[in-house]
Structure formats: C-alpha cells, structure tokens
C-alpha cells in the first residue's frame, strides 16, 4: 500500500515514466560482461580432430570457478577414463584455466570430456564436448542427461532457497512492522507467531541448504547429505561460510525476537503505573535500541546472500553488494509488513488503528522507491542489453517479475483508497456488539444443535442471558465449552465485519499477499538463473539439435554437379561445429580444390561471416568454433570451386537459435 499522497495515481505514473527512461538509458549503454562462469575455450577444441594424442586437456572460463580433482573427466570410446584424475591449476592473472593430464599412448578414436564446476556466484555449471585422435569413431560414452544442480537434490535445494527468502521476509518485515507501524502489536499472539515462524523457517532452510550443498554441487545423490568430508569441504567455500554466518546471525535474531515480544511487549501493553512518563521514555529508548539492533542483524543476514550470489561477481561488485542488501531489506519491509498487516486486520476489534495502517503505507511507499532504484541498477548489471530481456531466460523472468511488481503496486493503490476511508469501528452496530454481555449457553440435549444455536443467538439483536448450571458430567461440560467457543467466534466475526471499510481493506491486502507469494517464487528462480549478460557465453554441451541443409550445385565444368550437405551442430547461438559434405549425383563423395561458407543475418545487417573449413576426408570438410552471434533467419552461402575457372555459390535460408 505504497503512499498516502492524495494524487497517488498521477505520482505513480510519473514514477513509472522516469523509471522507464532510466532503464532505457542504462540498458542502451550497457556493454557485455559475465556473471555465471562460462566455458570460453578448450584445448583440444570441441569437435577437433588432432593427428596425435595430446598430453593434457585444458579448459578456460570467463571467471573464477571452484573445481576438484574429479571435476574434469576424459573418457575413451569405450567409456574408460584416460585422465590421471589430478586437477592442474593453470590460472594466471585474469586467465582462468584448469586442466588434467592424459595417459600416454592413447589410440585413435573419439574422446569425451565431461566437466563440472561451481561458479563464483555459487551456482553449479557443467558441460561436455568431444575431440578425436586420428579420425572420429563411434563412442559408447553415456553422459547423464541431468545437469549440475538438477534432479531431486536440485529441487530440494530450490525449495530451501525459496523458504529462506520467505522466512527472512516474515522475520525482518514482521519485526519492522511492529516497531515502525504498530508497537501495540508486539503483544498480539498472531503477530508473534508470524515473526517466530519466519525465524524458524529461515533457520531450517539455512541448515537444509548447508547439508544439501555438497550433493547439489557434486554428485547429485541425496545420500551424500551425510558425507562429513563433503560437508567439511563446503564449509571451506564462500557459500558455506555465508550459510554458517547466517546461522550465527540468526542466534542474534533470536535474542532480538525474545526482547521484542518479551520485555518490550509487556511495557507496551502494561496498564498505567506511577511514573508513567518515565516509563514511556524508557520504552521509547528500548524501541530505538531494538530498531538499531534489528536493522544491523537484518542487514547482516541480507549480506549473506549478497556476498555469495550474483552481486559478488561480475562488474562493480563493491557497489552491487550493498545495493543488493538494500534491495533485500526493502523487499522484507514491504512484503513482510504486508503479511503482518494481513494478520493484524484479521484480529478481533479494536484491531489495528488507522494511524498504524497509514504508517505502513508510508513505509511501503519508501520501500517501493528503494526497490525501483536498486532494481534498475541490478537490471542493468545483470541483463546488459534490450535483446537479453527477450532472448534469455533471465530477461524473460525479469519481465515477469516487473509485471508482478506493477500488479502489486496497482492492488496496493486500491488498498490505499480503503485506508483513506478506514475508521475505528465505532458504528452503532459495532458498539452494541462490543457491549453485549457474555451469555452462557442454554443446555441442549443434542450436541449437533450447538453450532446452529450459536448462529441463531448471534443473529438476535438483543440476546438474553439465561443462567444455567454447568453439569458435573465432563462430556457435557466439554459440549457446553464448544458451544461457548462457537458463540464467541461468531460474535467476534460480526464485530470485525461491522466496519465495511476494514473488510474491504482486508480483501485488498489479501490480494496483495497472494501476488507477493508468486513474486517471491519468481525471485527465487531468478537467483538460480544465468544472468542475461552471460547468456551469450553458454557452455558447449553435447549436440542435440543440429541444423542440416542440402543444396544442389553445378559449377558448369566437368564433374561439377552435385549436392552440398551442411550440418551445424548444435545449431544455436554461440560456438558451433560445422561439417560439409559434397556428393556426386550418384551419391559418392566429390572432392574439389576449394570450398568456402559464409553466414549472413540480413535483418540485423550482420555478415557475411566467412568460414573456411578444413578438409577432413574425401568430400568432407569441417570447422569448429563457428560463431553464430544472434538467433534469426540466417542465409548460408556455400561456394564450390571445381577447377581454376569453374565455381558457383549456392544459398539457402535457415533459422538458427
């Protein structure tokens, strides 16, 4: 419910226009960078055919990664490992390079390299490629389809990540709501449960992530949760240290919650005592101390995310990490306060005061401004270009998140209108309901009549108190207690609904909370998604959808007719392996002195990008690392020269990416 200004709609429109202008300026001027680590090169290259067996295999990455002795595996055509299993750190300056040595005397054939690492932003990455010694051959290597960080362990880790965010929002946002908006709420049991549940959820989720971290970044086997050696290795990593720090800070948060709902709640709800002015000043001092201490603890917990995930890598980490902390605190203040407000609105009268709701409205508006500023910076840093908004998973999820935030602000504007009309329930009906004497239920012979009688008595304008004698029979006494509870619940509901404005506000806030739950889910997925800036540096994977075309040609000379068959593997943006075969009309291979290929994306005025393939065998040419910078309808030109004077260029359009 962000704002109490009278012209909120106009102010919001101006804010959105300024935001759009800033976003356009930032994204238009952005330059490519990396966030998730990406494989940028290898030796041998993917698809390369080398004359003799190499001594080692090396991999180059775009940024620092964590690897172990089993992170790079090289397998021969029969799926037998041929590397020594000892990782070599070949990093030098800005060059991030690792490798493994190979056994000597390797025979000809196709070899598969499978690798797995942990990016500097804590997310596991993996990939595989092949190279051949002498000539390509069949291979029996069966690589797992499951990517690093997937499967059951990945699903559990993602659930724990979501729960951690939700717990932090309830803990920090709920406590902030009490201190900044409704200090009397410190004595409300429902609010106490909300904040304590946030603490329990965050603590349990952090412990789960710590235990799941080893299988999540390694084998993917759930049984490895109990591997103490793996757990020790996790504690030595940046992410492990962040999770342990979070647990320590949660200990301080437990003390904060105990004081907030203990000494502070008792002072706030205690009746007037001698020296009331002095007691009020002491309570203000305690509230101020709790606010300072709570902010420090909340910022420390938020920093455990900033120090171990996207904000800690890529460009400008010194700026990005404090910005990320502010972003998380603003989210907690808004969404956590929203959850606390929803709980407060469902309490029996007098419930939450109008002034408290308006104070939260101002807090929420300030949170939206902080979210807009920090979100703009994060979007520029992680996306980097307009095309990445639609061409990468990260950009698409970011657009969904922006749409949800806009929807949330729209519903909040409706809530603000209800807030302006909100009154403390002093209507005659509410007063009469509040002043009703507590009647005892009339004894009935049938238990099933209890709920019906409760409703009938609740609907009477002036219920009559009929004294009865509570029977000595425990079973009958329990029945009467249930009747009394039903009467009390019905009366409280009637009193709570006596104020139509309060009812409307509850409904709109409930709608806000529903959108917030979906928004939190999208945010959790975003944290584990490769940022748009790194989208163009996707790691090379085992081919699965190559692009294949066939083009007939005729150079005009003797033996100049045939068909060119071109295969681009994997047929998407980034590096590709290209194979070109020339066939005679009878299907036999055709050898020619020269073959050239060019790629042109006319819609973007890119190209022609020339490729000169190497002759691999009779009628077979190949080239590795063919770069396709953007997806689209590419024109492929194949030039065939069959003699010094006989040459032809044939063309075909094909969709790539």
XYZ file of C-alpha atoms in Angstrom:
657
model
C 0.000 0.000 0.000
C 2.598 2.479 -1.054
C 1.645 6.107 -0.351
C -0.756 8.425 1.359
C -0.418 11.264 -1.116
C -3.790 12.428 -2.474
C -2.777 12.105 -6.113
C -1.150 8.718 -5.927
C -2.159 7.683 -9.471
C -0.502 10.703 -11.100
C 2.590 10.372 -8.914
C 2.866 6.678 -9.750
C 2.539 7.388 -13.466
C 5.366 9.936 -13.285
C 7.492 7.480 -11.322
C 6.953 4.740 -13.920
C 7.820 7.109 -16.779
C 11.055 8.181 -15.085
C 11.849 4.540 -14.332
C 11.316 3.541 -17.957
C 13.526 6.380 -19.166
C 16.309 5.442 -16.767
C 16.021 1.780 -17.706
C 16.270 2.635 -21.396
C 19.347 4.783 -20.838
C 21.077 2.180 -18.723
C 20.361 -0.796 -20.972
C 21.126 1.080 -24.177
C 24.597 1.964 -22.958
C 25.422 -1.377 -21.381
C 28.346 -3.451 -22.554
C 28.668 -7.236 -22.366
C 30.070 -8.838 -19.242
C 29.740 -12.142 -17.438
C 28.008 -13.267 -14.266
C 27.728 -17.042 -14.226
C 31.063 -18.504 -15.251
C 31.061 -19.809 -18.826
C 33.412 -22.091 -20.715
C 35.162 -19.816 -23.208
C 37.693 -22.228 -24.703
C 39.335 -25.620 -24.542
C 42.350 -27.452 -25.859
C 41.636 -29.580 -27.848
C 38.647 -27.658 -29.139
C 35.185 -29.102 -29.302
C 34.955 -31.350 -32.361
C 38.642 -31.008 -33.225
C 40.496 -33.861 -34.925
C 44.145 -33.975 -33.878
C 46.882 -36.012 -35.503
C 48.427 -37.310 -32.290
C 47.321 -37.861 -28.707
C 47.548 -34.669 -26.616
C 49.342 -34.702 -23.285
C 46.516 -32.954 -21.455
C 43.098 -31.340 -21.768
C 42.644 -27.733 -20.616
C 39.518 -25.614 -20.077
C 39.293 -21.819 -19.952
C 36.479 -19.980 -18.140
C 35.139 -16.452 -18.191
C 35.545 -16.015 -14.423
C 36.831 -17.811 -11.344
C 35.364 -21.253 -10.647
C 35.816 -23.862 -7.939
C 36.937 -27.282 -9.186
C 38.160 -30.518 -7.629
C 40.230 -33.466 -8.805
C 37.130 -35.130 -10.253
C 35.809 -32.022 -11.991
C 37.291 -32.870 -15.404
C 36.854 -36.398 -16.753
C 38.189 -37.622 -20.100
C 36.794 -40.903 -21.451
C 37.812 -43.011 -24.445
C 35.328 -44.518 -26.947
C 34.655 -47.418 -24.553
C 33.783 -45.006 -21.684
C 37.009 -45.760 -19.781
C 38.677 -42.800 -18.047
C 42.023 -41.883 -19.578
C 42.948 -38.858 -17.416
C 45.170 -39.012 -14.340
C 42.450 -37.555 -12.091
C 44.703 -34.778 -10.792
C 43.456 -31.248 -11.444
C 46.016 -28.702 -12.651
C 45.526 -25.060 -11.729
C 46.846 -23.104 -14.723
C 45.337 -19.738 -13.765
C 47.475 -16.672 -14.356
C 46.271 -13.132 -13.729
C 42.897 -12.709 -15.404
C 43.244 -16.055 -17.210
C 41.089 -18.741 -15.540
C 42.365 -22.061 -16.806
C 42.336 -25.625 -15.462
C 43.393 -28.940 -16.939
C 44.110 -32.629 -16.429
C 46.929 -34.769 -17.804
C 46.173 -37.745 -20.041
C 47.753 -41.177 -20.032
C 50.295 -41.764 -22.771
C 49.762 -43.967 -25.826
C 46.093 -43.240 -26.381
C 44.713 -44.938 -29.526
C 42.799 -43.211 -32.307
C 39.106 -42.514 -31.802
C 36.628 -40.045 -30.351
C 37.146 -38.937 -26.744
C 34.575 -37.276 -24.500
C 35.406 -34.554 -21.977
C 32.851 -34.022 -19.204
C 33.382 -31.217 -16.694
C 31.624 -29.738 -13.679
C 32.441 -26.684 -11.581
C 30.924 -24.168 -9.178
C 30.681 -20.611 -10.444
C 31.849 -17.725 -8.289
C 28.185 -16.794 -7.733
C 27.646 -20.191 -6.025
C 25.747 -21.947 -8.823
C 26.941 -25.280 -10.288
C 27.722 -25.407 -14.004
C 28.616 -28.350 -16.217
C 29.095 -29.392 -19.813
C 30.698 -31.875 -22.190
C 32.348 -31.964 -25.594
C 34.284 -34.369 -27.814
C 37.522 -34.410 -29.772
C 39.068 -37.102 -31.916
C 42.557 -38.516 -32.323
C 43.341 -39.531 -35.884
C 39.732 -39.778 -37.037
C 36.271 -39.749 -35.463
C 34.834 -43.039 -34.245
C 31.794 -44.448 -32.529
C 31.666 -43.913 -28.765
C 29.733 -45.692 -26.016
C 30.019 -42.845 -23.510
C 26.598 -42.294 -21.948
C 26.614 -38.925 -20.249
C 23.867 -38.213 -17.715
C 21.064 -36.022 -19.044
C 20.701 -34.335 -15.650
C 22.548 -31.051 -15.454
C 24.522 -29.938 -12.445
C 22.193 -28.734 -9.735
C 19.200 -30.652 -11.103
C 17.240 -33.721 -10.069
C 15.782 -34.381 -6.643
C 18.640 -32.684 -4.821
C 18.318 -29.610 -7.015
C 14.575 -29.476 -6.386
C 15.053 -29.733 -2.620
C 17.752 -27.065 -2.709
C 15.460 -24.741 -4.670
C 12.665 -25.301 -2.137
C 15.067 -24.485 0.692
C 16.189 -21.342 -1.160
C 12.565 -20.206 -1.530
C 11.839 -20.974 2.123
C 14.918 -18.998 3.188
C 13.723 -15.896 1.335
C 10.198 -16.300 2.723
C 11.495 -16.771 6.261
C 13.700 -13.697 6.032
C 10.819 -11.579 4.738
C 8.491 -12.672 7.549
C 11.177 -12.278 10.217
C 12.595 -8.911 9.192
C 9.426 -7.424 7.711
C 7.173 -8.558 10.539
C 9.500 -7.170 13.200
C 9.880 -3.893 11.287
C 6.092 -3.582 11.046
C 5.750 -3.904 14.818
C 8.485 -1.378 15.623
C 7.749 1.185 12.920
C 3.981 0.951 12.482
C 2.156 -0.793 15.322
C 4.084 -1.163 18.555
C 0.967 -2.366 20.359
C 1.117 -5.354 18.023
C 4.110 -6.669 19.981
C 1.594 -8.153 22.398
C -0.592 -9.761 19.712
C -0.079 -13.504 19.691
C -0.775 -13.915 15.971
C 1.940 -11.402 15.065
C 4.339 -13.069 17.461
C 3.694 -16.420 15.783
C 4.243 -14.876 12.340
C 7.682 -13.480 13.201
C 8.766 -16.584 15.120
C 7.664 -18.800 12.222
C 9.783 -16.638 9.927
C 12.803 -17.217 12.182
C 12.182 -20.976 12.341
C 11.681 -21.205 8.572
C 14.860 -19.272 7.774
C 16.905 -21.298 10.263
C 15.610 -24.658 8.989
C 16.091 -23.647 5.349
C 19.659 -22.480 6.014
C 20.535 -25.775 7.706
C 18.969 -27.693 4.805
C 20.969 -25.700 2.232
C 24.168 -26.309 4.187
C 23.580 -30.078 4.220
C 22.401 -30.233 0.588
C 25.226 -28.073 -0.718
C 27.691 -30.943 -1.233
C 25.396 -33.158 -3.363
C 23.911 -30.073 -5.054
C 27.276 -29.011 -6.461
C 28.694 -32.540 -6.763
C 27.233 -35.971 -7.345
C 23.559 -35.062 -7.151
C 22.959 -38.051 -4.875
C 20.785 -37.377 -1.833
C 22.780 -39.881 0.248
C 25.796 -37.537 0.095
C 23.988 -35.256 2.544
C 25.591 -37.417 5.264
C 29.094 -37.198 3.768
C 31.051 -35.403 6.506
C 34.082 -34.994 4.257
C 31.927 -33.227 1.678
C 30.348 -31.061 4.380
C 33.817 -30.033 5.569
C 34.710 -29.086 2.000
C 31.536 -26.986 1.773
C 32.484 -25.079 4.928
C 35.715 -24.032 3.213
C 33.818 -22.386 0.347
C 32.394 -18.878 0.122
C 28.837 -20.167 0.131
C 29.471 -22.428 3.123
C 30.949 -19.518 5.079
C 27.922 -17.363 4.190
C 25.473 -20.037 5.388
C 27.354 -20.519 8.673
C 27.446 -16.735 9.173
C 23.702 -16.626 8.593
C 23.162 -19.234 11.313
C 25.253 -17.192 13.752
C 23.291 -14.041 12.933
C 20.058 -15.969 13.445
C 21.236 -16.584 17.012
C 21.365 -12.811 17.498
C 17.980 -12.529 15.789
C 16.525 -14.980 18.323
C 17.658 -12.695 21.159
C 16.124 -9.698 19.352
C 12.777 -11.511 18.957
C 12.810 -12.540 22.629
C 13.244 -8.927 23.771
C 10.711 -7.580 21.237
C 7.961 -9.949 22.316
C 9.076 -10.144 25.926
C 10.178 -7.017 27.777
C 9.067 -4.591 25.055
C 5.623 -6.170 24.609
C 4.993 -6.164 28.376
C 5.915 -2.487 28.697
C 3.835 -1.530 25.677
C 0.697 -3.314 26.865
C 1.092 -2.789 30.620
C -1.512 -0.605 32.382
C -0.651 2.859 33.597
C 1.746 2.817 36.512
C 3.222 5.511 38.769
C 5.896 7.416 36.897
C 4.189 6.780 33.562
C 6.140 9.485 31.714
C 9.445 7.985 32.774
C 8.255 4.511 31.764
C 7.156 5.861 28.365
C 10.597 7.371 27.781
C 12.261 4.089 28.725
C 10.008 2.280 26.293
C 10.951 4.723 23.535
C 14.619 4.131 24.276
C 14.065 0.387 24.153
C 12.195 0.711 20.835
C 15.044 2.807 19.421
C 17.632 0.275 20.567
C 15.618 -2.592 19.093
C 15.284 -0.711 15.797
C 19.040 -0.127 15.548
C 19.953 -3.656 16.608
C 17.312 -5.239 14.409
C 18.445 -3.249 11.372
C 22.051 -4.334 11.898
C 21.089 -8.003 12.258
C 18.712 -7.876 9.268
C 21.364 -6.180 7.113
C 23.890 -8.814 8.183
C 21.553 -11.644 7.202
C 20.806 -9.961 3.854
C 24.558 -9.594 3.281
C 24.965 -13.394 3.414
C 23.081 -13.520 0.117
C 24.899 -10.553 -1.395
C 28.334 -11.953 -0.518
C 27.735 -15.375 -2.070
C 25.480 -14.922 -5.095
C 25.132 -12.754 -8.217
C 26.052 -9.473 -6.543
C 29.517 -10.732 -5.567
C 30.598 -11.444 -9.166
C 30.652 -9.654 -12.478
C 31.099 -5.916 -12.799
C 31.136 -3.439 -9.890
C 30.793 -5.941 -7.001
C 31.761 -3.243 -4.466
C 28.628 -1.300 -5.457
C 26.413 -4.270 -6.265
C 26.671 -5.955 -2.854
C 25.427 -3.015 -0.708
C 22.758 -2.313 -3.348
C 21.649 -5.945 -3.075
C 21.427 -5.639 0.712
C 19.220 -2.540 0.359
C 17.076 -4.372 -2.179
C 16.502 -7.321 0.155
C 15.724 -5.060 3.116
C 13.203 -3.095 1.046
C 11.534 -6.313 -0.100
C 11.302 -7.513 3.507
C 9.888 -4.200 4.751
C 7.218 -4.174 2.056
C 6.180 -7.820 1.708
C 6.881 -8.819 5.309
C 4.968 -5.792 6.543
C 2.158 -6.725 4.177
C 1.926 -10.189 5.746
C 1.929 -8.638 9.234
C -0.791 -6.184 8.222
C -2.913 -9.021 6.879
C -2.601 -10.821 10.210
C -3.408 -7.631 12.140
C -6.528 -6.953 10.080
C -7.919 -10.362 10.995
C -7.740 -9.732 14.744
C -10.843 -9.015 16.838
C -11.766 -5.354 17.437
C -10.472 -2.848 18.182
C -7.836 -4.384 15.898
C -5.237 -2.238 14.190
C -5.658 1.514 14.255
C -5.964 3.676 11.167
C -2.780 5.566 12.057
C -0.815 2.305 12.092
C -2.108 1.362 8.631
C -1.178 4.800 7.312
C 2.305 4.497 8.812
C 2.766 1.217 6.973
C 1.510 2.905 3.795
C 4.370 5.405 4.071
C 6.899 2.660 4.830
C 5.674 0.655 1.839
C 5.946 3.673 -0.464
C 9.526 4.275 0.654
C 10.271 0.596 0.061
C 8.891 0.844 -3.483
C 11.178 3.796 -4.221
C 14.211 1.857 -2.934
C 13.157 -1.205 -4.947
C 12.815 0.891 -8.104
C 16.288 2.412 -7.724
C 18.097 -0.791 -6.736
C 16.119 -2.849 -9.250
C 17.141 -0.554 -12.099
C 20.796 -0.941 -11.203
C 20.531 -4.716 -10.846
C 18.691 -4.988 -14.170
C 21.384 -3.023 -15.980
C 24.128 -5.047 -14.330
C 22.639 -8.488 -14.901
C 20.835 -8.061 -18.248
C 23.081 -5.670 -20.136
C 21.025 -5.160 -23.325
C 17.481 -4.862 -24.594
C 17.750 -8.091 -26.602
C 18.702 -10.042 -23.469
C 15.319 -9.163 -21.968
C 13.566 -11.346 -24.526
C 16.302 -13.695 -25.706
C 17.440 -15.089 -22.339
C 15.619 -16.933 -19.570
C 16.876 -14.403 -17.043
C 15.474 -11.491 -19.034
C 12.113 -13.189 -19.514
C 11.838 -13.951 -15.797
C 12.807 -10.363 -15.035
C 9.960 -9.112 -17.241
C 7.567 -11.399 -15.358
C 8.876 -10.014 -12.067
C 8.419 -6.414 -13.243
C 4.844 -7.209 -14.327
C 4.092 -8.743 -10.917
C 5.542 -5.729 -9.125
C 3.378 -3.437 -11.268
C 0.332 -5.564 -10.420
C 1.270 -5.459 -6.745
C 1.555 -1.665 -6.829
C -1.842 -1.456 -8.549
C -3.539 -3.569 -5.892
C -1.701 -1.546 -3.226
C -3.241 1.610 -4.668
C -6.679 0.064 -4.126
C -5.663 -0.784 -0.557
C -4.585 2.816 -0.049
C -8.049 4.015 -1.063
C -9.578 1.745 1.561
C -7.053 3.088 4.065
C -8.237 6.647 3.427
C -11.790 5.563 4.290
C -10.776 3.395 7.227
C -12.376 4.212 10.572
C -12.019 2.756 14.005
C -15.129 0.538 14.413
C -17.377 2.881 16.425
C -20.560 2.420 14.388
C -23.669 1.764 16.479
C -23.813 -1.868 15.397
C -20.195 -2.423 16.333
C -20.616 -0.639 19.654
C -23.671 -2.645 20.513
C -21.898 -5.843 19.576
C -18.884 -4.928 21.663
C -21.032 -4.079 24.684
C -23.025 -7.322 24.655
C -22.834 -9.220 27.932
C -21.168 -12.561 27.875
C -24.019 -15.040 27.970
C -23.767 -18.640 28.970
C -25.173 -21.213 26.552
C -28.500 -22.876 27.245
C -28.136 -26.558 27.806
C -29.479 -28.601 24.891
C -29.989 -32.360 24.787
C -28.366 -32.826 21.344
C -24.727 -31.897 20.638
C -25.335 -31.396 16.938
C -27.520 -28.375 17.753
C -24.560 -26.436 19.189
C -23.370 -24.680 16.051
C -26.924 -23.929 14.859
C -27.869 -22.398 18.207
C -24.704 -20.308 18.160
C -25.631 -18.833 14.801
C -29.236 -18.171 15.855
C -28.208 -16.432 19.053
C -25.580 -14.394 17.205
C -28.271 -13.073 14.829
C -30.571 -11.915 17.643
C -30.496 -8.122 18.189
C -30.502 -8.398 21.965
C -29.524 -11.844 23.180
C -30.954 -12.868 26.527
C -28.665 -14.283 29.159
C -30.071 -17.479 30.603
C -28.145 -18.726 33.592
C -27.574 -22.432 33.692
C -25.824 -24.791 35.980
C -22.713 -26.372 34.485
C -23.182 -30.138 34.846
C -20.691 -32.291 36.621
C -20.511 -34.611 33.620
C -17.139 -33.900 31.885
C -18.524 -34.820 28.481
C -21.436 -32.415 28.849
C -19.121 -29.721 30.167
C -16.955 -30.119 27.069
C -20.047 -29.765 24.871
C -21.004 -26.528 26.619
C -17.452 -25.244 26.199
C -17.657 -25.886 22.467
C -20.976 -24.031 22.339
C -19.443 -21.077 24.147
C -16.472 -21.037 21.769
C -18.802 -21.066 18.764
C -20.766 -18.151 20.192
C -17.622 -16.192 20.900
C -16.208 -16.805 17.405
C -19.465 -15.754 15.740
C -19.665 -12.583 17.837
C -16.064 -11.645 17.055
C -16.634 -12.201 13.341
C -19.758 -9.989 13.416
C -17.904 -7.224 15.236
C -14.934 -7.498 12.871
C -17.208 -7.182 9.831
C -19.153 -4.251 11.246
C -16.732 -1.833 9.519
C -17.165 -2.232 5.740
C -14.004 -0.247 5.026
C -11.954 -2.542 7.226
C -13.415 -5.561 5.399
C -12.537 -4.069 2.014
C -9.018 -3.330 3.181
C -8.583 -6.917 4.374
C -9.603 -8.262 0.986
C -7.304 -5.977 -0.986
C -4.369 -6.743 1.321
C -5.096 -10.460 0.911
C -4.891 -9.974 -2.868
C -1.550 -8.177 -2.398
C -0.258 -11.070 -0.315
C -1.282 -13.593 -2.993
C 0.622 -11.665 -5.673
C 3.586 -11.350 -3.304
C 3.787 -15.138 -2.910
C 4.062 -15.567 -6.690
C 6.560 -12.689 -6.882
C 8.735 -14.359 -4.265
C 8.710 -17.607 -6.260
C 9.848 -15.802 -9.427
C 12.579 -14.008 -7.469
C 13.841 -17.311 -6.079
C 14.080 -18.762 -9.588
C 15.909 -15.628 -10.769
C 18.658 -16.164 -8.200
C 19.495 -19.550 -9.724
C 19.154 -18.465 -13.368
C 22.096 -17.473 -15.506
C 22.026 -13.652 -15.883
C 21.386 -12.196 -19.310
C 24.912 -10.792 -19.608
C 26.282 -14.330 -19.616
C 23.594 -15.686 -21.907
C 25.810 -15.397 -24.971
C 28.585 -17.377 -23.295
C 26.635 -20.576 -22.738
C 28.789 -23.613 -22.197
C 29.193 -26.077 -25.005
C 27.032 -29.131 -24.471
C 26.678 -32.483 -26.148
C 24.940 -31.811 -29.514
C 21.211 -32.489 -29.513
C 19.558 -30.495 -32.304
C 21.876 -29.821 -35.254
C 20.764 -27.770 -38.242
C 21.004 -29.711 -41.514
C 20.533 -28.422 -45.063
C 21.101 -29.784 -48.574
C 21.746 -27.547 -51.604
C 22.255 -28.775 -55.198
C 25.014 -27.047 -57.180
C 26.551 -27.001 -60.649
C 29.875 -25.270 -61.261
C 29.447 -25.552 -65.032
C 32.590 -27.588 -65.576
C 33.362 -31.283 -65.884
C 32.285 -33.271 -62.857
C 30.859 -30.067 -61.403
C 27.380 -31.215 -60.434
C 26.409 -32.478 -57.019
C 24.799 -31.736 -53.668
C 26.279 -29.863 -50.731
C 25.148 -31.183 -47.329
C 25.888 -28.875 -44.417
C 25.399 -29.658 -40.726
C 25.694 -27.060 -37.959
C 25.907 -28.556 -34.508
C 24.262 -27.778 -32.035
C 22.569 -25.237 -34.275
C 22.167 -22.335 -31.866
C 23.840 -19.084 -30.889
C 27.418 -19.335 -29.738
C 30.047 -21.783 -30.908
C 29.062 -24.496 -33.369
C 30.747 -27.367 -35.188
C 30.243 -27.323 -38.943
C 30.504 -30.331 -41.262
C 30.180 -30.059 -45.036
C 29.890 -32.989 -47.444
C 29.878 -32.815 -51.264
C 28.153 -35.705 -53.053
C 28.061 -36.597 -56.748
C 24.662 -37.259 -58.356
C 25.253 -40.976 -57.755
C 25.789 -40.371 -54.018
C 29.557 -40.909 -53.960
C 31.863 -38.299 -52.341
C 33.052 -35.461 -54.569
C 36.448 -33.877 -53.997
C 37.047 -30.287 -55.134
C 40.025 -27.933 -54.746
C 38.206 -25.382 -52.577
C 35.063 -24.939 -50.505
C 34.007 -21.804 -48.596
C 30.966 -20.976 -46.443
C 29.519 -17.642 -45.313
C 26.716 -16.735 -42.871
C 24.604 -13.564 -43.178
C 21.820 -12.251 -40.930
C 20.309 -9.635 -43.217
C 17.666 -8.460 -40.744
C 20.427 -7.279 -38.373
C 22.939 -6.382 -41.111
C 25.409 -8.933 -39.778
C 27.778 -10.624 -42.173
C 28.711 -12.181 -44.354
C 30.755 -14.082 -41.727
C 33.239 -16.185 -43.724
C 34.225 -19.724 -42.720
C 36.969 -21.685 -44.468
C 36.577 -25.322 -43.439
C 39.444 -27.816 -43.297
C 39.399 -30.931 -45.450
C 38.923 -33.946 -43.209
C 38.437 -36.716 -45.777
C 37.349 -37.197 -49.371
C 34.326 -34.976 -49.901
C 34.219 -33.990 -46.218
C 35.186 -30.617 -44.725
C 34.848 -29.440 -41.145
C 35.274 -26.334 -38.999
C 34.919 -25.894 -35.227
C 34.022 -22.817 -33.238
C 31.740 -21.333 -35.900
C 30.194 -18.389 -34.041
C 26.526 -17.505 -34.506
C 26.149 -14.239 -32.546
C 22.347 -13.860 -32.669
C 19.342 -16.082 -33.354
C 17.375 -15.472 -36.533
C 16.910 -16.430 -40.166
C 20.457 -16.797 -41.466
C 21.436 -17.015 -45.129
C 24.050 -19.708 -45.664
C 26.197 -19.385 -48.806
C 28.309 -22.321 -49.968
C 30.952 -21.617 -52.609
C 32.272 -24.630 -54.523
C 35.262 -24.369 -56.905
C 35.798 -27.475 -59.043
C 38.619 -26.062 -61.225
C 40.608 -22.891 -61.736
C 37.730 -21.317 -63.668
C 34.650 -23.290 -62.625
C 32.991 -22.006 -59.478
C 29.471 -21.470 -58.139
C 27.871 -20.052 -54.982
C 24.574 -21.509 -53.783
C 22.413 -20.097 -50.986
C 19.755 -21.202 -48.535
C 17.995 -19.521 -45.614
C 17.658 -21.390 -42.345
C 16.511 -20.480 -38.835
C 19.279 -20.782 -36.222
C 18.840 -20.322 -32.483
